[in-house]
Amino acid sequence: MTSVVATNQTILVVGGGISGMTAALEAAETGKRVVLVERNPWLGGRTAQLYRYFPKMCHPTCGLEINLRRLKANPNIQVLTLAEVTGISGTKGDYTVTVKLTPRYVNERCTACGECAKAVSTEIPDAFNYNLGRIKAAYLPHSMAYPMRYVIDKSIIGTPEAEAARAACKYGAIDLDQQEEVISLKAGAIVWATGWKPYDAEKITPYRYGEFPNVITNVEFERLADPHGPTGGRILRPSDGREAKNIAFIQCAGSRDENHLRHCSRFCCMASLKQTHYVQEKYGDEAKSTIYYIDIRAIDRFEDFYAKVKANPNVTFIKSKVARISQDKEMNPICWGVNTEGYKRYSNTHDLVVLAVGMEPEVKGVDIPAEVMSDSSGFIMADPANAGIFGAGCATNALDVNRAVQSATAAALRAIQVVNKLARAEA
Amino acid sequence: MSNANQAMAARYKNNFLKEIEEQAEMGEWVKMCMQCGVCSGSCPTHFHPGWEHPPQEIFMMIRAGKREEVLTSPSMWMCTSCYNCYVRCPRKLPITHIMHGIAEYAYRLGLAPKMQPTLHLSQTFWRNCTKTGRVNEVRLTQSLYFKDGFMAGIKKGLEMKDVALGLIKAKRLNILEALGFGHKCKDQQGIQKMLAKARELEAKRKNRQVTA
Ligand SMILES: Cc1cc2nc3c(=O)[nH]c(=O)nc-3n(C[C@H](O)[C@H](O)[C@H](O)COP(=O)(O)OP(=O)(O)OC[C@H]3O[C@@H](n4cnc5c(N)ncnc54)[C@H](O)[C@@H]3O)c2cc1C
Ligand code: SF4
Ligand code: SF4
Ligand code: SF4
Ligand code: SF4
C-alpha cells in the first residue's frame, strides 16, 4: 500500500506541470505539507514537451531543473505519479480526496540503466512525443523525467515480455505484482493545476488534419525540432521524410472561433513566431516560413520578439485565415484563401503546414466539484464564495509559462491562508 | 438618384454602416466581422470571374462608407446561397442572409444593377408566383430563356428539350401552363391580402422603406 501522510492542514496540488510544481514548492517552502498528484509517470507537464521557450529561447529543461532541485531538497512534498484524483468531498478546511494510483511496475530501486528496454520487443506509441514515434513497452518517458525511473507499460503485463524485463533487471526494481489502488487522503485546501490540452485539430475539417500527412500541429512541431524528438531534431515531412523547407503556420486554428474555441489562446502567435526561429536555426536562408494570421497578438513585452521575426526576410506574413487546405500528388499541402490586404485570392503550395492549435482546459469534462466555477470555455474561475479550491496556471486560462507561474504562486498563497487560518483556530 | 435613395442618403449622412444596420435585413451583424477572410476563401463564386467583392470586403466597404460602390455592386447578387461561409464564419455571422439583405436593400433603392441574372430571376419568380399562389413553370422558364433575345431563347430551349420532355413524361411539367392553365391556389384574393399585410408589417418594423 502507498502511504500518504496528510491532515486537514495539508495542501493538495492536482497536476504536476510547471504550475502545479510551482504551487507545491511555494507552499512547501513556507513549511506546509503538500501532496502533489500527477497523472503522468513524470513531472513537468507540457512545458517539458517544448523544444525551447519564448521569450528567451531557453530549453525547458533549464527552468524545470531548478524546480526539480527545489523539490528534491524539500521533505514537505510528497509526489504521487501515475495518480489521478477521482473524487472530492467535504468543504474548505476539511476535504476528503480519493486518488487512483496506477502501477508503474518499477520501484525506487531503478537506476535507469535501460536493460529492461533491451529485453523487450513490444512497441507502444510514444506519448511524450505526441505519438509521432514508437517506443519500447519498458521505457523512460523522456530523458529529463522525474522521477528518473522506467515504466513497464500495462499492455505487456502477464506476457513473457514482462517476465523478460524482470529477468533483465539486475537491481530487483521490477515488481510485476503491483496493483491499482484507490487511496483516500485529507486536505485543507486544494490547488487545481491540471493545465491544458491542444485543441483536437481533426475538428477543423477544412484543414484535413489526420488525413493529409503533411498537415501537423504546433505541439508536434515542437517535438520535430527537438533533438530528443522522434527525428533527432530534423524538421522532416511525415509523408516522405524529406526536409521541410517551405513551412506554413496557420494561426487561430480552432481559437477565436465560435464553432470551436471561443477564446484567444494567447500563446499561439508567440509559439509560431518562436517556431520560425527553429526553421531559421536548422536551415538558415534555405528555408522559408509563412505565417497566415488574423492579427498577431504578441502581448505586452513580447512586441520586440515579433519585431525581430518581422525583420527576418525569410519569414512572410499573410493577413488571412486560410479557408481550406488541399493536397497535390506529391502530398504538398496547398493553402487556399483571400488576403485581407487587397482581397486577392491565393493558393500557395508548401512542404509542411503547422496548425497553431489553441489551448483547451484539461479540466473540461473532468468531474470536479460543483462549487468550482468555470467560464464559457471551461477554464476554472475564482469563486469568492467557495475559496477552498483554487485554480492555477492553464487550468484557469490560456497562459504562457511566465503567467502560469504567476498564477500558481497566487493560488499557493491563497491555499496557505486557508490552512493558516485553520491552524490558528485549532491552536 | 431615385427618391428613396436620395431620402436614405440624406437620412444617414456619412454613416453607411448605420444605414445598413437599420435598413438591410441582418445588417446589424456587419460590425461583428473581424476580417479573418474565411468567408472569402470559402466562397465558390469568388474563384470565378464576375465576382467583384467577397463578403468580407463588402463588410469592410460598408464600414468605410463606400455607399455607391456597395449598393450598385453585382457581388451580392452572385451569392449562390451555398452557405459555406455561413457555417465556417468564426464569428457566426449569418453571411448568406446578410448578402441577400444588402442585395434586397439595393433593389429597394433602385440601385441594383439592371438585368443582373439573379435579380432578373428573383423578380420574374416573385411576380410569377404571387400572381396565382403557384409557380407557372412554363412561363417562368420562357421569360428566363428569352431574357437575352429571341434567338438566344430558342437556342436555350432546344438545348434543354430533352429535360423538358422528361419532366412532361414524369408529370412534373404541365405544358398547358403556357396558355394560363395549370395549378393555382384556390383563394387567390386571400393570398393578395396576406402579402399586403406582410408588407404593412415590414414597413412598421424599424421604420423601413419597403418594396411595392
Ligand atoms: C506549441 C506550444 C508552444 C509553447 N511555447 C511556449 C513558450 O515558448 N513559452 C511559454 O512561456 N509558453 C509556451 N507554451 C505554453 C506552455 O506550454 C504553458 O504555459 C504551460 O504548459 C502551462 O503549464 P501548466 O502547468 O499550467 O499546464 P500543463 O503543462 O498542462 O501541466 C498540467 C499537468 O497536470 C497533469 N494533469 C492533468 N489532468 C490531471 C488529473 N486529472 N489528475 C492529475 N494530473 C493531471 C498533466 O499530466 C500535466 O502534467 C506553449 C504551448 C504550446 C502548445
Ligand atoms: S527497471 Fe531495472 S533494468 Fe529497467 S532501467 Fe530500472 S534498473 Fe534498469
Ligand atoms: S494568440 Fe494569436 S494565434 Fe493564438 S488564438 Fe490568439 S490571435 Fe490566434
Ligand atoms: S468569416 Fe466572418 S468574421 Fe471572417 S471575414 Fe467573413 S464575415 Fe468576417
Ligand atoms: S453563401 Fe454566398 S457568399 Fe457565402 S460562400 Fe456561398 S456563394 Fe459565397
mmCIF file with all atom_site columns, N, CA, C and O in Angstrom, chain A residues 206 256-259 294 320-324 336-338 340 343 345, chain B residues 34-36 38 40-42 46-47 56-57 60 87-90 92:
data_model
loop_
_atom_site.group_PDB
_atom_site.id
_atom_site.type_symbol
_atom_site.label_atom_id
_atom_site.label_alt_id
_atom_site.label_comp_id
_atom_site.label_asym_id
_atom_site.label_entity_id
_atom_site.label_seq_id
_atom_site.pdbx_PDB_ins_code
_atom_site.Cartn_x
_atom_site.Cartn_y
_atom_site.Cartn_z
_atom_site.occupancy
_atom_site.B_iso_or_equiv
_atom_site.pdbx_formal_charge
_atom_site.auth_seq_id
_atom_site.auth_comp_id
_atom_site.auth_asym_id
_atom_site.auth_atom_id
_atom_site.pdbx_PDB_model_num
ATOM 1   N N  . PRO A 1 206 ? -11.944 21.738 -42.691 1.00 0.00 ? 206 PRO A N  1
ATOM 2   C CA . PRO A 1 206 ? -11.337 22.196 -43.955 1.00 0.00 ? 206 PRO A CA 1
ATOM 3   C C  . PRO A 1 206 ? -9.807  22.076 -43.982 1.00 0.00 ? 206 PRO A C  1
ATOM 4   O O  . PRO A 1 206 ? -9.212  22.205 -45.037 1.00 0.00 ? 206 PRO A O  1
ATOM 5   N N  . ARG A 1 256 ? -10.489 31.567 -31.210 1.00 0.00 ? 256 ARG A N  1
ATOM 6   C CA . ARG A 1 256 ? -11.242 32.742 -31.672 1.00 0.00 ? 256 ARG A CA 1
ATOM 7   C C  . ARG A 1 256 ? -12.306 32.320 -32.669 1.00 0.00 ? 256 ARG A C  1
ATOM 8   O O  . ARG A 1 256 ? -12.507 32.967 -33.683 1.00 0.00 ? 256 ARG A O  1
ATOM 9   N N  . ASP A 1 257 ? -12.955 31.239 -32.377 1.00 0.00 ? 257 ASP A N  1
ATOM 10  C CA . ASP A 1 257 ? -13.893 30.683 -33.337 1.00 0.00 ? 257 ASP A CA 1
ATOM 11  C C  . ASP A 1 257 ? -15.089 30.110 -32.597 1.00 0.00 ? 257 ASP A C  1
ATOM 12  O O  . ASP A 1 257 ? -14.951 29.153 -31.833 1.00 0.00 ? 257 ASP A O  1
ATOM 13  N N  . GLU A 1 258 ? -16.237 30.704 -32.832 1.00 0.00 ? 258 GLU A N  1
ATOM 14  C CA . GLU A 1 258 ? -17.450 30.264 -32.137 1.00 0.00 ? 258 GLU A CA 1
ATOM 15  C C  . GLU A 1 258 ? -17.799 28.805 -32.443 1.00 0.00 ? 258 GLU A C  1
ATOM 16  O O  . GLU A 1 258 ? -18.544 28.178 -31.707 1.00 0.00 ? 258 GLU A O  1
ATOM 17  N N  . ASN A 1 259 ? -17.273 28.284 -33.539 1.00 0.00 ? 259 ASN A N  1
ATOM 18  C CA . ASN A 1 259 ? -17.546 26.880 -33.857 1.00 0.00 ? 259 ASN A CA 1
ATOM 19  C C  . ASN A 1 259 ? -16.575 25.945 -33.141 1.00 0.00 ? 259 ASN A C  1
ATOM 20  O O  . ASN A 1 259 ? -16.748 24.729 -33.192 1.00 0.00 ? 259 ASN A O  1
ATOM 21  N N  . ILE A 1 294 ? -4.757  36.356 -38.427 1.00 0.00 ? 294 ILE A N  1
ATOM 22  C CA . ILE A 1 294 ? -5.845  37.353 -38.411 1.00 0.00 ? 294 ILE A CA 1
ATOM 23  C C  . ILE A 1 294 ? -5.271  38.663 -37.868 1.00 0.00 ? 294 ILE A C  1
ATOM 24  O O  . ILE A 1 294 ? -5.333  39.697 -38.493 1.00 0.00 ? 294 ILE A O  1
ATOM 25  N N  . SER A 1 320 ? -4.476  36.713 -43.337 1.00 0.00 ? 320 SER A N  1
ATOM 26  C CA . SER A 1 320 ? -5.617  35.943 -43.827 1.00 0.00 ? 320 SER A CA 1
ATOM 27  C C  . SER A 1 320 ? -5.714  34.654 -43.052 1.00 0.00 ? 320 SER A C  1
ATOM 28  O O  . SER A 1 320 ? -4.722  33.990 -42.807 1.00 0.00 ? 320 SER A O  1
ATOM 29  N N  . LYS A 1 321 ? -6.914  34.317 -42.676 1.00 0.00 ? 321 LYS A N  1
ATOM 30  C CA . LYS A 1 321 ? -7.098  32.989 -42.114 1.00 0.00 ? 321 LYS A CA 1
ATOM 31  C C  . LYS A 1 321 ? -7.359  32.046 -43.282 1.00 0.00 ? 321 LYS A C  1
ATOM 32  O O  . LYS A 1 321 ? -8.282  32.262 -44.074 1.00 0.00 ? 321 LYS A O  1
ATOM 33  N N  . VAL A 1 322 ? -6.518  31.029 -43.406 1.00 0.00 ? 322 VAL A N  1
ATOM 34  C CA . VAL A 1 322 ? -6.648  30.092 -44.515 1.00 0.00 ? 322 VAL A CA 1
ATOM 35  C C  . VAL A 1 322 ? -8.040  29.459 -44.475 1.00 0.00 ? 322 VAL A C  1
ATOM 36  O O  . VAL A 1 322 ? -8.509  29.047 -43.415 1.00 0.00 ? 322 VAL A O  1
ATOM 37  N N  . ALA A 1 323 ? -8.691  29.405 -45.643 1.00 0.00 ? 323 ALA A N  1
ATOM 38  C CA . ALA A 1 323 ? -10.057 28.880 -45.671 1.00 0.00 ? 323 ALA A CA 1
ATOM 39  C C  . ALA A 1 323 ? -10.059 27.359 -45.758 1.00 0.00 ? 323 ALA A C  1
ATOM 40  O O  . ALA A 1 323 ? -10.872 26.690 -45.137 1.00 0.00 ? 323 ALA A O  1
ATOM 41  N N  . ARG A 1 324 ? -9.150  26.820 -46.576 1.00 0.00 ? 324 ARG A N  1
ATOM 42  C CA . ARG A 1 324 ? -9.101  25.364 -46.658 1.00 0.00 ? 324 ARG A CA 1
ATOM 43  C C  . ARG A 1 324 ? -7.738  24.923 -47.166 1.00 0.00 ? 324 ARG A C  1
ATOM 44  O O  . ARG A 1 324 ? -6.971  25.722 -47.700 1.00 0.00 ? 324 ARG A O  1
ATOM 45  N N  . TRP A 1 336 ? -5.483  27.667 -49.379 1.00 0.00 ? 336 TRP A N  1
ATOM 46  C CA . TRP A 1 336 ? -6.386  28.490 -50.191 1.00 0.00 ? 336 TRP A CA 1
ATOM 47  C C  . TRP A 1 336 ? -7.011  29.563 -49.320 1.00 0.00 ? 336 TRP A C  1
ATOM 48  O O  . TRP A 1 336 ? -7.435  29.291 -48.200 1.00 0.00 ? 336 TRP A O  1
ATOM 49  N N  . GLY A 1 337 ? -7.083  30.766 -49.879 1.00 0.00 ? 337 GLY A N  1
ATOM 50  C CA . GLY A 1 337 ? -7.746  31.813 -49.122 1.00 0.00 ? 337 GLY A CA 1
ATOM 51  C C  . GLY A 1 337 ? -7.737  33.122 -49.864 1.00 0.00 ? 337 GLY A C  1
ATOM 52  O O  . GLY A 1 337 ? -7.413  33.178 -51.049 1.00 0.00 ? 337 GLY A O  1
ATOM 53  N N  . VAL A 1 338 ? -8.085  34.176 -49.147 1.00 0.00 ? 338 VAL A N  1
ATOM 54  C CA . VAL A 1 338 ? -8.100  35.518 -49.712 1.00 0.00 ? 338 VAL A CA 1
ATOM 55  C C  . VAL A 1 338 ? -7.334  36.418 -48.744 1.00 0.00 ? 338 VAL A C  1
ATOM 56  O O  . VAL A 1 338 ? -7.563  36.381 -47.541 1.00 0.00 ? 338 VAL A O  1
ATOM 57  N N  . THR A 1 340 ? -6.531  39.554 -46.830 1.00 0.00 ? 340 THR A N  1
ATOM 58  C CA . THR A 1 340 ? -7.310  40.704 -46.381 1.00 0.00 ? 340 THR A CA 1
ATOM 59  C C  . THR A 1 340 ? -6.689  42.022 -46.856 1.00 0.00 ? 340 THR A C  1
ATOM 60  O O  . THR A 1 340 ? -7.383  43.005 -47.065 1.00 0.00 ? 340 THR A O  1
ATOM 61  N N  . TYR A 1 343 ? -7.623  41.935 -50.699 1.00 0.00 ? 343 TYR A N  1
ATOM 62  C CA . TYR A 1 343 ? -8.681  40.975 -51.048 1.00 0.00 ? 343 TYR A CA 1
ATOM 63  C C  . TYR A 1 343 ? -8.366  40.194 -52.323 1.00 0.00 ? 343 TYR A C  1
ATOM 64  O O  . TYR A 1 343 ? -9.216  39.991 -53.181 1.00 0.00 ? 343 TYR A O  1
ATOM 65  N N  . ARG A 1 345 ? -7.155  36.652 -54.030 1.00 0.00 ? 345 ARG A N  1
ATOM 66  C CA . ARG A 1 345 ? -7.149  35.249 -53.637 1.00 0.00 ? 345 ARG A CA 1
ATOM 67  C C  . ARG A 1 345 ? -5.756  34.647 -53.855 1.00 0.00 ? 345 ARG A C  1
ATOM 68  O O  . ARG A 1 345 ? -4.975  35.128 -54.669 1.00 0.00 ? 345 ARG A O  1
ATOM 69  N N  . MET B 2 34  ? -14.648 40.249 -38.127 1.00 0.00 ? 34  MET B N  1
ATOM 70  C CA . MET B 2 34  ? -13.275 40.564 -37.696 1.00 0.00 ? 34  MET B CA 1
ATOM 71  C C  . MET B 2 34  ? -12.285 40.483 -38.856 1.00 0.00 ? 34  MET B C  1
ATOM 72  O O  . MET B 2 34  ? -11.087 40.412 -38.644 1.00 0.00 ? 34  MET B O  1
ATOM 73  N N  . GLN B 2 35  ? -12.787 40.422 -40.076 1.00 0.00 ? 35  GLN B N  1
ATOM 74  C CA . GLN B 2 35  ? -11.910 40.455 -41.251 1.00 0.00 ? 35  GLN B CA 1
ATOM 75  C C  . GLN B 2 35  ? -10.894 39.315 -41.266 1.00 0.00 ? 35  GLN B C  1
ATOM 76  O O  . GLN B 2 35  ? -9.719  39.504 -41.550 1.00 0.00 ? 35  GLN B O  1
ATOM 77  N N  . CYS B 2 36  ? -11.367 38.117 -40.938 1.00 0.00 ? 36  CYS B N  1
ATOM 78  C CA . CYS B 2 36  ? -10.428 36.994 -40.928 1.00 0.00 ? 36  CYS B CA 1
ATOM 79  C C  . CYS B 2 36  ? -10.213 36.439 -42.329 1.00 0.00 ? 36  CYS B C  1
ATOM 80  O O  . CYS B 2 36  ? -9.157  35.928 -42.651 1.00 0.00 ? 36  CYS B O  1
ATOM 81  N N  . VAL B 2 38  ? -12.097 33.995 -43.832 1.00 0.00 ? 38  VAL B N  1
ATOM 82  C CA . VAL B 2 38  ? -12.580 32.629 -44.048 1.00 0.00 ? 38  VAL B CA 1
ATOM 83  C C  . VAL B 2 38  ? -13.736 32.588 -45.056 1.00 0.00 ? 38  VAL B C  1
ATOM 84  O O  . VAL B 2 38  ? -13.782 31.732 -45.927 1.00 0.00 ? 38  VAL B O  1
ATOM 85  N N  . SER B 2 40  ? -14.448 34.729 -47.531 1.00 0.00 ? 40  SER B N  1
ATOM 86  C CA . SER B 2 40  ? -13.967 34.991 -48.894 1.00 0.00 ? 40  SER B CA 1
ATOM 87  C C  . SER B 2 40  ? -13.294 33.765 -49.473 1.00 0.00 ? 40  SER B C  1
ATOM 88  O O  . SER B 2 40  ? -13.534 33.392 -50.614 1.00 0.00 ? 40  SER B O  1
ATOM 89  N N  . GLY B 2 41  ? -12.449 33.154 -48.654 1.00 0.00 ? 41  GLY B N  1
ATOM 90  C CA . GLY B 2 41  ? -11.712 31.992 -49.131 1.00 0.00 ? 41  GLY B CA 1
ATOM 91  C C  . GLY B 2 41  ? -12.603 30.785 -49.335 1.00 0.00 ? 41  GLY B C  1
ATOM 92  O O  . GLY B 2 41  ? -12.249 29.862 -50.062 1.00 0.00 ? 41  GLY B O  1
ATOM 93  N N  . SER B 2 42  ? -13.747 30.769 -48.667 1.00 0.00 ? 42  SER B N  1
ATOM 94  C CA . SER B 2 42  ? -14.643 29.613 -48.768 1.00 0.00 ? 42  SER B CA 1
ATOM 95  C C  . SER B 2 42  ? -15.678 29.782 -49.865 1.00 0.00 ? 42  SER B C  1
ATOM 96  O O  . SER B 2 42  ? -16.389 28.848 -50.193 1.00 0.00 ? 42  SER B O  1
ATOM 97  N N  . HIS B 2 46  ? -16.183 33.239 -55.627 1.00 0.00 ? 46  HIS B N  1
ATOM 98  C CA . HIS B 2 46  ? -15.018 34.105 -55.688 1.00 0.00 ? 46  HIS B CA 1
ATOM 99  C C  . HIS B 2 46  ? -13.918 33.520 -56.568 1.00 0.00 ? 46  HIS B C  1
ATOM 100 O O  . HIS B 2 46  ? -13.009 34.211 -56.979 1.00 0.00 ? 46  HIS B O  1
ATOM 101 N N  . PHE B 2 47  ? -13.990 32.252 -56.846 1.00 0.00 ? 47  PHE B N  1
ATOM 102 C CA . PHE B 2 47  ? -12.963 31.664 -57.684 1.00 0.00 ? 47  PHE B CA 1
ATOM 103 C C  . PHE B 2 47  ? -13.414 31.649 -59.148 1.00 0.00 ? 47  PHE B C  1
ATOM 104 O O  . PHE B 2 47  ? -12.859 30.968 -59.977 1.00 0.00 ? 47  PHE B O  1
ATOM 105 N N  . GLN B 2 56  ? -16.466 39.455 -47.060 1.00 0.00 ? 56  GLN B N  1
ATOM 106 C CA . GLN B 2 56  ? -15.564 40.145 -46.135 1.00 0.00 ? 56  GLN B CA 1
ATOM 107 C C  . GLN B 2 56  ? -15.275 41.565 -46.622 1.00 0.00 ? 56  GLN B C  1
ATOM 108 O O  . GLN B 2 56  ? -15.296 42.524 -45.843 1.00 0.00 ? 56  GLN B O  1
ATOM 109 N N  . GLU B 2 57  ? -15.039 41.705 -47.932 1.00 0.00 ? 57  GLU B N  1
ATOM 110 C CA . GLU B 2 57  ? -14.709 43.022 -48.473 1.00 0.00 ? 57  GLU B CA 1
ATOM 111 C C  . GLU B 2 57  ? -15.946 43.916 -48.477 1.00 0.00 ? 57  GLU B C  1
ATOM 112 O O  . GLU B 2 57  ? -15.856 45.100 -48.148 1.00 0.00 ? 57  GLU B O  1
ATOM 113 N N  . MET B 2 60  ? -16.294 45.354 -45.093 1.00 0.00 ? 60  MET B N  1
ATOM 114 C CA . MET B 2 60  ? -15.322 46.407 -44.823 1.00 0.00 ? 60  MET B CA 1
ATOM 115 C C  . MET B 2 60  ? -15.698 47.678 -45.581 1.00 0.00 ? 60  MET B C  1
ATOM 116 O O  . MET B 2 60  ? -15.566 48.775 -45.048 1.00 0.00 ? 60  MET B O  1
ATOM 117 N N  . VAL B 2 87  ? -21.519 28.566 -42.417 1.00 0.00 ? 87  VAL B N  1
ATOM 118 C CA . VAL B 2 87  ? -21.177 27.553 -41.414 1.00 0.00 ? 87  VAL B CA 1
ATOM 119 C C  . VAL B 2 87  ? -19.746 27.705 -40.908 1.00 0.00 ? 87  VAL B C  1
ATOM 120 O O  . VAL B 2 87  ? -19.437 27.237 -39.822 1.00 0.00 ? 87  VAL B O  1
ATOM 121 N N  . ARG B 2 88  ? -18.875 28.367 -41.680 1.00 0.00 ? 88  ARG B N  1
ATOM 122 C CA . ARG B 2 88  ? -17.481 28.456 -41.247 1.00 0.00 ? 88  ARG B CA 1
ATOM 123 C C  . ARG B 2 88  ? -17.133 29.737 -40.507 1.00 0.00 ? 88  ARG B C  1
ATOM 124 O O  . ARG B 2 88  ? -16.112 29.784 -39.831 1.00 0.00 ? 88  ARG B O  1
ATOM 125 N N  . CYS B 2 89  ? -17.931 30.777 -40.650 1.00 0.00 ? 89  CYS B N  1
ATOM 126 C CA . CYS B 2 89  ? -17.542 32.065 -40.065 1.00 0.00 ? 89  CYS B CA 1
ATOM 127 C C  . CYS B 2 89  ? -17.266 31.923 -38.570 1.00 0.00 ? 89  CYS B C  1
ATOM 128 O O  . CYS B 2 89  ? -18.132 31.506 -37.814 1.00 0.00 ? 89  CYS B O  1
ATOM 129 N N  . PRO B 2 90  ? -16.051 32.279 -38.125 1.00 0.00 ? 90  PRO B N  1
ATOM 130 C CA . PRO B 2 90  ? -15.706 32.132 -36.708 1.00 0.00 ? 90  PRO B CA 1
ATOM 131 C C  . PRO B 2 90  ? -16.543 33.026 -35.795 1.00 0.00 ? 90  PRO B C  1
ATOM 132 O O  . PRO B 2 90  ? -16.621 32.772 -34.610 1.00 0.00 ? 90  PRO B O  1
ATOM 133 N N  . LYS B 2 92  ? -19.721 33.593 -36.418 1.00 0.00 ? 92  LYS B N  1
ATOM 134 C CA . LYS B 2 92  ? -21.106 33.175 -36.641 1.00 0.00 ? 92  LYS B CA 1
ATOM 135 C C  . LYS B 2 92  ? -21.974 34.250 -37.273 1.00 0.00 ? 92  LYS B C  1
ATOM 136 O O  . LYS B 2 92  ? -23.156 34.402 -36.917 1.00 0.00 ? 92  LYS B O  1
#
